[in-house]
Tab-separated table of C-alpha atoms and ligand atoms in Angstrom:
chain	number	residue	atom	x	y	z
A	1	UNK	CA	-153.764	109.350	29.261
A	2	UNK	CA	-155.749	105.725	30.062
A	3	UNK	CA	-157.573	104.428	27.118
A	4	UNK	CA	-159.066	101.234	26.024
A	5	UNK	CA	-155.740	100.731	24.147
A	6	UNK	CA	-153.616	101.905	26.522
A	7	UNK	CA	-154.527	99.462	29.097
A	8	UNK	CA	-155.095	96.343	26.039
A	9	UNK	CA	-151.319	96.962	24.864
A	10	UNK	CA	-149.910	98.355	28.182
A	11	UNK	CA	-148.413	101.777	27.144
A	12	UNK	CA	-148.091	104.954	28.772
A	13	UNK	CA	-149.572	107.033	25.318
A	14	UNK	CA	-152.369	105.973	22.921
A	15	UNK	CA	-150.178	106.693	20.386
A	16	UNK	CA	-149.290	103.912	17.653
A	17	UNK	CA	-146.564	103.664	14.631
A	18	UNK	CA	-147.978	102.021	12.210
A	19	UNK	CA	-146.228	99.033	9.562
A	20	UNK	CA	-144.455	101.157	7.009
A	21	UNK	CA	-142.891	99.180	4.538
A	22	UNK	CA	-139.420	99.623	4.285
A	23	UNK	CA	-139.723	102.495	7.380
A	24	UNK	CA	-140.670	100.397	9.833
A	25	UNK	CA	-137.171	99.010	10.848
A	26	UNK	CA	-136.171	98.001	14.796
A	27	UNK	CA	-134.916	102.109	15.371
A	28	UNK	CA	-138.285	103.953	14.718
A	29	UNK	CA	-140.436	100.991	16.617
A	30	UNK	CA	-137.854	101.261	19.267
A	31	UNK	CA	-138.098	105.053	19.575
A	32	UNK	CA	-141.961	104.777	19.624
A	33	UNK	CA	-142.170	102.205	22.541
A	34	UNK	CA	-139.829	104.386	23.926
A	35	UNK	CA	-141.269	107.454	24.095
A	36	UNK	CA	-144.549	105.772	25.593
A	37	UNK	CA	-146.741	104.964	22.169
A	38	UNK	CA	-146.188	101.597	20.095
A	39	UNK	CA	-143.836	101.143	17.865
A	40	UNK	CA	-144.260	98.591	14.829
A	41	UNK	CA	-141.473	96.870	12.795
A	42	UNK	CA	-143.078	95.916	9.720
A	43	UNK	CA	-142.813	92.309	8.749
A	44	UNK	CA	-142.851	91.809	5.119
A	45	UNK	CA	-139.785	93.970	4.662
A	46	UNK	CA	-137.887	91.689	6.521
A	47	UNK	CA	-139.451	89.224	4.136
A	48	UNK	CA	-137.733	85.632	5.781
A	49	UNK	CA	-138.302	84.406	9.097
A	50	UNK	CA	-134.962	84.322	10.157
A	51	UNK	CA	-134.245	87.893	9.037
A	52	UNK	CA	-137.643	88.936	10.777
A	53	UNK	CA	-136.339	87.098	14.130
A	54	UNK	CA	-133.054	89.311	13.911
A	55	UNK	CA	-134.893	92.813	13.589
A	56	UNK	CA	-137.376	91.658	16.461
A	57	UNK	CA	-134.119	90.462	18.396
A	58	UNK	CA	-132.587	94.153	17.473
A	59	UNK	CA	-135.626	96.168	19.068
A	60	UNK	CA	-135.421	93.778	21.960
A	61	UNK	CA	-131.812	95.289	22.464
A	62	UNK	CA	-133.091	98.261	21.779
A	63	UNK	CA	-135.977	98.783	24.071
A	64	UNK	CA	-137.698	96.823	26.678
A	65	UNK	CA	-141.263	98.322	26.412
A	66	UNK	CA	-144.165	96.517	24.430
A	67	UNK	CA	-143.672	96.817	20.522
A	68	UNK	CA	-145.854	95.458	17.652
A	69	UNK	CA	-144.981	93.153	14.466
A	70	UNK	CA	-146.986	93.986	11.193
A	71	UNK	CA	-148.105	91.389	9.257
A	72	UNK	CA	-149.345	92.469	5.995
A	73	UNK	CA	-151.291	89.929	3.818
A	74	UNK	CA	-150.822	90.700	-0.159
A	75	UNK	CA	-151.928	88.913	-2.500
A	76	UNK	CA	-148.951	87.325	-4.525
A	77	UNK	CA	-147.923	84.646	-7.298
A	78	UNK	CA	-145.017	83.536	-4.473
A	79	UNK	CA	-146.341	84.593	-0.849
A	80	UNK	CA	-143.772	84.833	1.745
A	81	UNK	CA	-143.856	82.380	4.363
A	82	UNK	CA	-146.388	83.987	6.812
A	83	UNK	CA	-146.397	80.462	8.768
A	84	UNK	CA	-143.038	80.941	9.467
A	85	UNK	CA	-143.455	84.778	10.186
A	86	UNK	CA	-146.098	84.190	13.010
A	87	UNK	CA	-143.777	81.437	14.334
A	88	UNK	CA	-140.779	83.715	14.447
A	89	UNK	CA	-143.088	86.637	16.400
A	90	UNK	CA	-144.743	83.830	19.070
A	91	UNK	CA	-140.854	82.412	19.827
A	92	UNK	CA	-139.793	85.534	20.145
A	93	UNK	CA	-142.160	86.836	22.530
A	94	UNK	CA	-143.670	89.736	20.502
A	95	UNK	CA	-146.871	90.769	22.622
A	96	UNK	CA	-148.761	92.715	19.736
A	97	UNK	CA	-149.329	92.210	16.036
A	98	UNK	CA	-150.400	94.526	13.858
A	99	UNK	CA	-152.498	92.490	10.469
A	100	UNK	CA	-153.410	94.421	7.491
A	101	UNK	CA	-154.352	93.688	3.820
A	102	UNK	CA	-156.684	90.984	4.095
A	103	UNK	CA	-158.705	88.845	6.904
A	104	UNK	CA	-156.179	87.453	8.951
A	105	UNK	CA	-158.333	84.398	10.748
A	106	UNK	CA	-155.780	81.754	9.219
A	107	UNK	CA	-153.582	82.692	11.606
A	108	UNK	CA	-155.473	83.921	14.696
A	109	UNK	CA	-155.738	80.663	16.591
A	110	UNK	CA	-151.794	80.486	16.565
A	111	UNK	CA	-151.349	84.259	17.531
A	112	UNK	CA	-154.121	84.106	20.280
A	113	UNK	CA	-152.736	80.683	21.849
A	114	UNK	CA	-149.781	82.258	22.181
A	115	UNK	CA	-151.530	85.559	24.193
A	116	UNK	CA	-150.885	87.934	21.427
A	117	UNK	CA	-153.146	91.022	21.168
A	118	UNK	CA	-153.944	91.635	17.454
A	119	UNK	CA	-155.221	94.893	16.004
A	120	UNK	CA	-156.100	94.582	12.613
A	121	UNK	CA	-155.966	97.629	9.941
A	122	UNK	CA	-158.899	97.972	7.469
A	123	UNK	CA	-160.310	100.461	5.868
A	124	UNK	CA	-164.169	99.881	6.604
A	125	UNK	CA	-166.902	99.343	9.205
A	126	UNK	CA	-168.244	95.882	7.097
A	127	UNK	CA	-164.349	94.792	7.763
A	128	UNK	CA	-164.020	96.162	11.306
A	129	UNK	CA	-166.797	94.213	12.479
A	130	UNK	CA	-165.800	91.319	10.852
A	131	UNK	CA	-162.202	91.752	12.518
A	132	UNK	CA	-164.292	91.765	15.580
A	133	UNK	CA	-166.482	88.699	15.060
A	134	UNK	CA	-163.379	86.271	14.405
A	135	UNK	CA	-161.645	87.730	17.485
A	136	UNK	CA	-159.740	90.388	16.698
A	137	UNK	CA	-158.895	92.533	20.175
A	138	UNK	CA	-158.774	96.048	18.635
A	139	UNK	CA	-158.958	98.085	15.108
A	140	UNK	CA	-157.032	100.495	13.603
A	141	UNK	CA	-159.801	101.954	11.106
A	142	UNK	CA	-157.964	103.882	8.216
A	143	UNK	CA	-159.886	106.595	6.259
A	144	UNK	CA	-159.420	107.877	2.784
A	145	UNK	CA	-156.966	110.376	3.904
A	146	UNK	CA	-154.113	108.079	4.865
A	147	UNK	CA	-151.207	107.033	3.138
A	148	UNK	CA	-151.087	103.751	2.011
A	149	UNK	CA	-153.640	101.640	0.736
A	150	UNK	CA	-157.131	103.415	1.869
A	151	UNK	CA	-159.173	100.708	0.211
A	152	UNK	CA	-161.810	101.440	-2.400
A	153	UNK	CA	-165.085	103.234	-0.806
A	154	UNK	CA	-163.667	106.567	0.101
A	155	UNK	CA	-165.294	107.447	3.595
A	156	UNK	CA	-162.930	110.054	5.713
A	157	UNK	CA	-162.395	109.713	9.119
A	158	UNK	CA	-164.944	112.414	10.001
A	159	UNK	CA	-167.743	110.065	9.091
A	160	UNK	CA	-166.211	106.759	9.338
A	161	UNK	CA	-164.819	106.904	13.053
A	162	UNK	CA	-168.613	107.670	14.320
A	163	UNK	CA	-169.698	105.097	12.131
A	164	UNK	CA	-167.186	102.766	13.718
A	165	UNK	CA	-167.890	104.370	17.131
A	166	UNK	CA	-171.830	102.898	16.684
A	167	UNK	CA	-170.968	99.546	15.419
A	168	UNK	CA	-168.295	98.362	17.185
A	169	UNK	CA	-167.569	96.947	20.743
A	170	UNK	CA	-163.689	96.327	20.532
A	171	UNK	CA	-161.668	99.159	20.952
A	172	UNK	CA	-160.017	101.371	17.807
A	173	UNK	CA	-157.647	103.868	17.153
A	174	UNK	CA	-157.952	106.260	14.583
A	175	UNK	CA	-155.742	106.369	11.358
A	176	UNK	CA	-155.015	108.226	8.587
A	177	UNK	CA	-154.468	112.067	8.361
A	178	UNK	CA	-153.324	111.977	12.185
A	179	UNK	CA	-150.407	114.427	13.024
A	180	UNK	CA	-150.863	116.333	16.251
A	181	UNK	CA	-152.654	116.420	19.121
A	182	UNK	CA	-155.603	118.386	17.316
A	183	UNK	CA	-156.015	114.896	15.882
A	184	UNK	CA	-155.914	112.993	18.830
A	185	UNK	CA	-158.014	114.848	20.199
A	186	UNK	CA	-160.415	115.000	18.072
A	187	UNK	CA	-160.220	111.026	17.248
A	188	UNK	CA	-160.756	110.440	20.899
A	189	UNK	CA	-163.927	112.499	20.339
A	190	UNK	CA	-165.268	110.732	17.414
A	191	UNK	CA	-165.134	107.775	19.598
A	192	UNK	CA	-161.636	106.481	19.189
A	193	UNK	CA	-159.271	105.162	22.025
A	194	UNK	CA	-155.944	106.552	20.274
A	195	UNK	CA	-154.422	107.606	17.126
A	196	UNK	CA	-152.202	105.222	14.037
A	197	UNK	CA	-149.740	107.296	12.469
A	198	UNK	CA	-147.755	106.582	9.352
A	199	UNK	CA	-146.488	109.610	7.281
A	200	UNK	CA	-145.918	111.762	10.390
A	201	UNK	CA	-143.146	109.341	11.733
A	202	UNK	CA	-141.300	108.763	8.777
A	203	UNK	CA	-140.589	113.036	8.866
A	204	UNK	CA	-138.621	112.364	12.236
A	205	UNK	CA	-135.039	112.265	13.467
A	206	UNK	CA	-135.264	108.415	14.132
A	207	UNK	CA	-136.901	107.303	11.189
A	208	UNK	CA	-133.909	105.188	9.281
A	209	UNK	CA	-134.753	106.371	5.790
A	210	UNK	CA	-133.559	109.336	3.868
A	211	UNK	CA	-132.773	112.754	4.748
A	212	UNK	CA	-134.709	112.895	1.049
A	213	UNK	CA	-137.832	111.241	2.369
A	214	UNK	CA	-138.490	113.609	5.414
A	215	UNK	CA	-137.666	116.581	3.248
A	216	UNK	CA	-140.473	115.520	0.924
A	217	UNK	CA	-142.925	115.214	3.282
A	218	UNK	CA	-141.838	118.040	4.982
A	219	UNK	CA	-142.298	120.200	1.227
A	220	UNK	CA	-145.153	118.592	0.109
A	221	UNK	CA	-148.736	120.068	0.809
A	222	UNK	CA	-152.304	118.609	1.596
A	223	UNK	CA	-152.537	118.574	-2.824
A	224	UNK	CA	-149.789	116.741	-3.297
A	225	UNK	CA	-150.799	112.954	-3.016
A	226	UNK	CA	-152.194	110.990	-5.749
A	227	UNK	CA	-154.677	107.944	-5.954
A	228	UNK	CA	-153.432	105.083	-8.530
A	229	UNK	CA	-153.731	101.444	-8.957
A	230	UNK	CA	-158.143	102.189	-8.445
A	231	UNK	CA	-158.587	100.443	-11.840
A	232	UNK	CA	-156.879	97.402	-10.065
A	233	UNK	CA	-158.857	97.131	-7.304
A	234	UNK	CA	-155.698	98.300	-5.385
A	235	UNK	CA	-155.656	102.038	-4.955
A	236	UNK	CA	-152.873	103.510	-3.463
A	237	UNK	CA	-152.115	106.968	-1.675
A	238	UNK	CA	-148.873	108.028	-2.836
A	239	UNK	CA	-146.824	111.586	-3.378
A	240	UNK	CA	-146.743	112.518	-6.569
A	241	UNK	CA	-144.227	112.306	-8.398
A	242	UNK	CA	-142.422	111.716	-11.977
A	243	UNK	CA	-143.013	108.126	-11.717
A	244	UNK	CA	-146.835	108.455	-10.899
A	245	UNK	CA	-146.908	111.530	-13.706
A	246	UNK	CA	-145.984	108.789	-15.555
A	247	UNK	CA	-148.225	105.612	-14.190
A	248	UNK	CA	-151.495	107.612	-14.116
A	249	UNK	CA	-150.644	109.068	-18.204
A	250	UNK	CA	-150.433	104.988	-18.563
A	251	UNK	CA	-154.123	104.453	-16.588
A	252	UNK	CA	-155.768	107.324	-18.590
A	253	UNK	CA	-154.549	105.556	-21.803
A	254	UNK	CA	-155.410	102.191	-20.642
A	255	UNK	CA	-158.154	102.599	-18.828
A	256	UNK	CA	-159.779	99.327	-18.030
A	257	UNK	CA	-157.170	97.455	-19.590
A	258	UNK	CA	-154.557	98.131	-17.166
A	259	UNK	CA	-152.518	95.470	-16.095
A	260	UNK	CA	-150.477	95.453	-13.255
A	261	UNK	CA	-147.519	94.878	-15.936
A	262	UNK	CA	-148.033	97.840	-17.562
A	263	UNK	CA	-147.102	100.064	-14.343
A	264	UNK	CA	-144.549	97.358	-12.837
A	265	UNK	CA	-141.412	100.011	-13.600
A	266	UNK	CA	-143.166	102.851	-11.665
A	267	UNK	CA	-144.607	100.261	-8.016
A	268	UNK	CA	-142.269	97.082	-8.204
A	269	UNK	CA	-139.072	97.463	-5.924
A	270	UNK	CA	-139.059	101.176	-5.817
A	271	UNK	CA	-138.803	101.426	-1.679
A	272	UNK	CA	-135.773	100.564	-0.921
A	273	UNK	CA	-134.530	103.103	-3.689
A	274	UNK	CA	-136.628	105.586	-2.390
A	275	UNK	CA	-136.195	105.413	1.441
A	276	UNK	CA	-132.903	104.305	1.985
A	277	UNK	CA	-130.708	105.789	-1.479
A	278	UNK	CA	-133.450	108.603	-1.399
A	279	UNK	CA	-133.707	108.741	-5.360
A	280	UNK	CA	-137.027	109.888	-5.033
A	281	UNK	CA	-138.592	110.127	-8.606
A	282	UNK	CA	-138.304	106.385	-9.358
A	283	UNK	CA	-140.858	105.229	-8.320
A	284	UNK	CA	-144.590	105.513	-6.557
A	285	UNK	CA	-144.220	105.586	-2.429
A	286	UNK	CA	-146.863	105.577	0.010
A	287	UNK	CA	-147.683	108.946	1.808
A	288	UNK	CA	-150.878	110.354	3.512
A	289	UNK	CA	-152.482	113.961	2.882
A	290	UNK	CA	-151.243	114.969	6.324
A	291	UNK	CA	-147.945	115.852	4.862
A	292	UNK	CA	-149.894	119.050	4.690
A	293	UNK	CA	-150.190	119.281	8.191
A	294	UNK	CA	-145.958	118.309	8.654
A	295	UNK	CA	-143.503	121.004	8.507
A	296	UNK	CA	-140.538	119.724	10.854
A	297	UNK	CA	-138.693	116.427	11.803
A	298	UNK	CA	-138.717	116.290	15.480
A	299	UNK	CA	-137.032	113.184	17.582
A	300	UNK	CA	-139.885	110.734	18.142
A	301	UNK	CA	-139.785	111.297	21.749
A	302	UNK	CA	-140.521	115.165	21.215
A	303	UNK	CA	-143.541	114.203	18.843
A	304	UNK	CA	-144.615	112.128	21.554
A	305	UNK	CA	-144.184	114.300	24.241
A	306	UNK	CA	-145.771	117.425	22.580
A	307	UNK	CA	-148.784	115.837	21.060
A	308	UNK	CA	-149.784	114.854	24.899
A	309	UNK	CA	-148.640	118.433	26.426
A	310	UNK	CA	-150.924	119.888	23.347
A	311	UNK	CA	-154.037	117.296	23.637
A	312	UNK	CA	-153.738	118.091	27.937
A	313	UNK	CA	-153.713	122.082	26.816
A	314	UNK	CA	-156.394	121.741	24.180
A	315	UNK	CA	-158.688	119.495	26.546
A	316	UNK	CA	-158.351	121.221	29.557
A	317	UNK	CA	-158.132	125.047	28.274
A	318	UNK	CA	-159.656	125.565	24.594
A	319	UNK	CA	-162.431	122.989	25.096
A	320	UNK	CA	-163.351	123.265	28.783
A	321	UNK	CA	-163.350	127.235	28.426
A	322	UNK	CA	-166.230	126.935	25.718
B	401	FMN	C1	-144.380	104.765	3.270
B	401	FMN	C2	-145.529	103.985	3.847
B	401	FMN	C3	-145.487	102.594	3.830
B	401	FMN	C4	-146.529	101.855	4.383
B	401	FMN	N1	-146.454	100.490	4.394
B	401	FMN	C5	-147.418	99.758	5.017
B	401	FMN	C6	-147.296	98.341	5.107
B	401	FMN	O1	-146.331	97.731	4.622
B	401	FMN	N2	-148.284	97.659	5.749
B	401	FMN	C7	-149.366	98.305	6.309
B	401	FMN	O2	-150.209	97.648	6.906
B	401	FMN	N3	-149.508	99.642	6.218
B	401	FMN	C8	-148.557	100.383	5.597
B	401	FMN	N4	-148.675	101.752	5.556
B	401	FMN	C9	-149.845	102.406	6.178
B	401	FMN	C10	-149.525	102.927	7.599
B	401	FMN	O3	-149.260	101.879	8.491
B	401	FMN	C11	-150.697	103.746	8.181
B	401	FMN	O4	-151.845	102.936	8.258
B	401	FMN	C12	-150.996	104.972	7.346
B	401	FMN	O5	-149.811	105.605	6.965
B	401	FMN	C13	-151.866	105.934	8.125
B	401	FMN	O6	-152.091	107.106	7.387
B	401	FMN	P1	-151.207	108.450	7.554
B	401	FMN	O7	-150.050	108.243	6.657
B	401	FMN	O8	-152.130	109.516	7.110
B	401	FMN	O9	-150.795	108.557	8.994
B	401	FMN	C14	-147.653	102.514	4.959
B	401	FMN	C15	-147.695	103.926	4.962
B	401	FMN	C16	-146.664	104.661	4.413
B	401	FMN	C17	-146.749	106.161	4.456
């Protein structure tokens, strides 16, 4: 299939992984690129340049299709050294990075001087278009459905993709609550060039978290995530939990008075407990509603593979035969 995004990041499949904190490692971005989509190793888990410039170095052994880096802006008391991120990704001849969290113009000159496509993740039109205006080359627009950090106005991707369809002139890929090629699909009819997955690639074979992980997604149903951290201005999509039992008892008591010390035992260091020792109930981790829709753990390249057989079935026989 040739899409906008197809031809921007030159890959066979508009299909993208997206940053996943402490998921996104050099094996699942690997297997993406792969299998035809893009794969994404996600920057901030690294956390140092020089560690980042060993993962990048890893996928480069590991595949020699186009991958993406995510760069995640947080805000923190000690930032990491995103300076010394981007200069790790232009040496090593990344071709695609994947921003998210906050406008990421600082660094834009750098990344486009250096003839790196950036897609930036955000969770609004207002933000798309300003992703577009300081020179952004694509979106990945994230509705309330997805895992992660959906941002605070709540729009789904039924009525935010058309919105972003009408407003925009760069190119966009769908995210949040994609799974199959009913989604893709469907994106690509809303006005989307391709589909950002998160949740759906952790529950596969080359994911490099815990057996635990996948079978929790794989359990859990379309009820089973929870909003928190809204009265902080930083709501997050997790699974629920004992740990976010026990964060959201603490927000009902608190209410406005939260403080982001008051949940720290529940959201600060939990991942790589979670995904890689698979203790799953210490802590809040990010997952999308889709787990609903996610009831095996395929090989990457069989996702891949499948989702285009089904979107070529579901274009060309259930839609044409209307
Ligand atoms: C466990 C997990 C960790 C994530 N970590 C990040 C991250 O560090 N940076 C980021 O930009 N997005 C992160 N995301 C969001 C995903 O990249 C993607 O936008 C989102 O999962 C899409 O929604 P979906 O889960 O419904 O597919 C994370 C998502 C999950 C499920």
């Amino acid at each position: 299939m040739k899409t906008k995004i197809t031809e921007l990041f030159g890959i066979e499949h508009p299909i993208i992984q997206g940053g996943m904190h402490h998921v996104g490692f050099a094996e699942l971005a690997a297997a993406a690129s792969n299998a035809g989509g893009l794969g994404t190793i996600t920057g901030l888990t690294q956390g140092t340049p020089e560690k980042l410039a060993n993962e990048i170095a890893r996928c480069q052994e590991m595949t020699d299709k186009p991958f993406a880096v995510n760069l995640t802006f947080l805000p923190s008391l000690t930032p990491p050294d995103y300076p010394g991120l981007v200069q790790v990704i232009i040496d090593a001849g990344v071709p695609i990075v994947e921003t998210a969290g906050r406008n990421p113009a600082e660094y834009l000159p750098a990344l486009k001087e250096a003839g790196i496509k950036v897609i930036h993740k955000c969770t609004s039109v207002r933000h798309s278009l300003k992703a577009q205006s300081i020179g952004c080359d694509a979106v990945s627009v994230d509705g309330f459905e997805c895992g992660g950090h959906p941002g605070e106005d709540d729009i789904p991707n039924f009525i935010l993709l058309p919105r972003a369809a009408d407003e925009l002139e760069i190119p966009f890929v769908a995210s949040g609550g994609m799974a199959d090629a009913r989604s893709l699909v469907a994106a690509m009819a809303l006005g989307a060039e391709g589909i950002n997955m998160g949740t759906r690639f952790i529950a596969t074979q080359d994911a490099p978290v815990h057996q635990n992980v996948k079978d929790a997604i794989v359990n859990a149903s379309e009820l089973d995530t929870r909003l928190i951290m809204r009265s902080l201005t930083n709501t997050e999509r997790v699974l629920n939990n004992d740990a976010v039992e026990r964060l959201m008892e603490k927000e009902k008591a608190l209410g406005d008075k939260l403080r982001f010390e008051d949940i720290v035992d529940e959201v600060a260091g939990v991942y790589p407990k979670i995904m890689h020792e698979g203790t799953m109930e210490v802590g809040a981790w990010s997952c999308g509603m889709v787990a609903g829709l996610v009831s095996d753990i395929p090989t990457v390249k069989d996702l891949i593979d499948s989702i285009m057989t089904e979107a070529d079935s579901i274009i060309n026989q259930r839609l044409s035969n209307f």
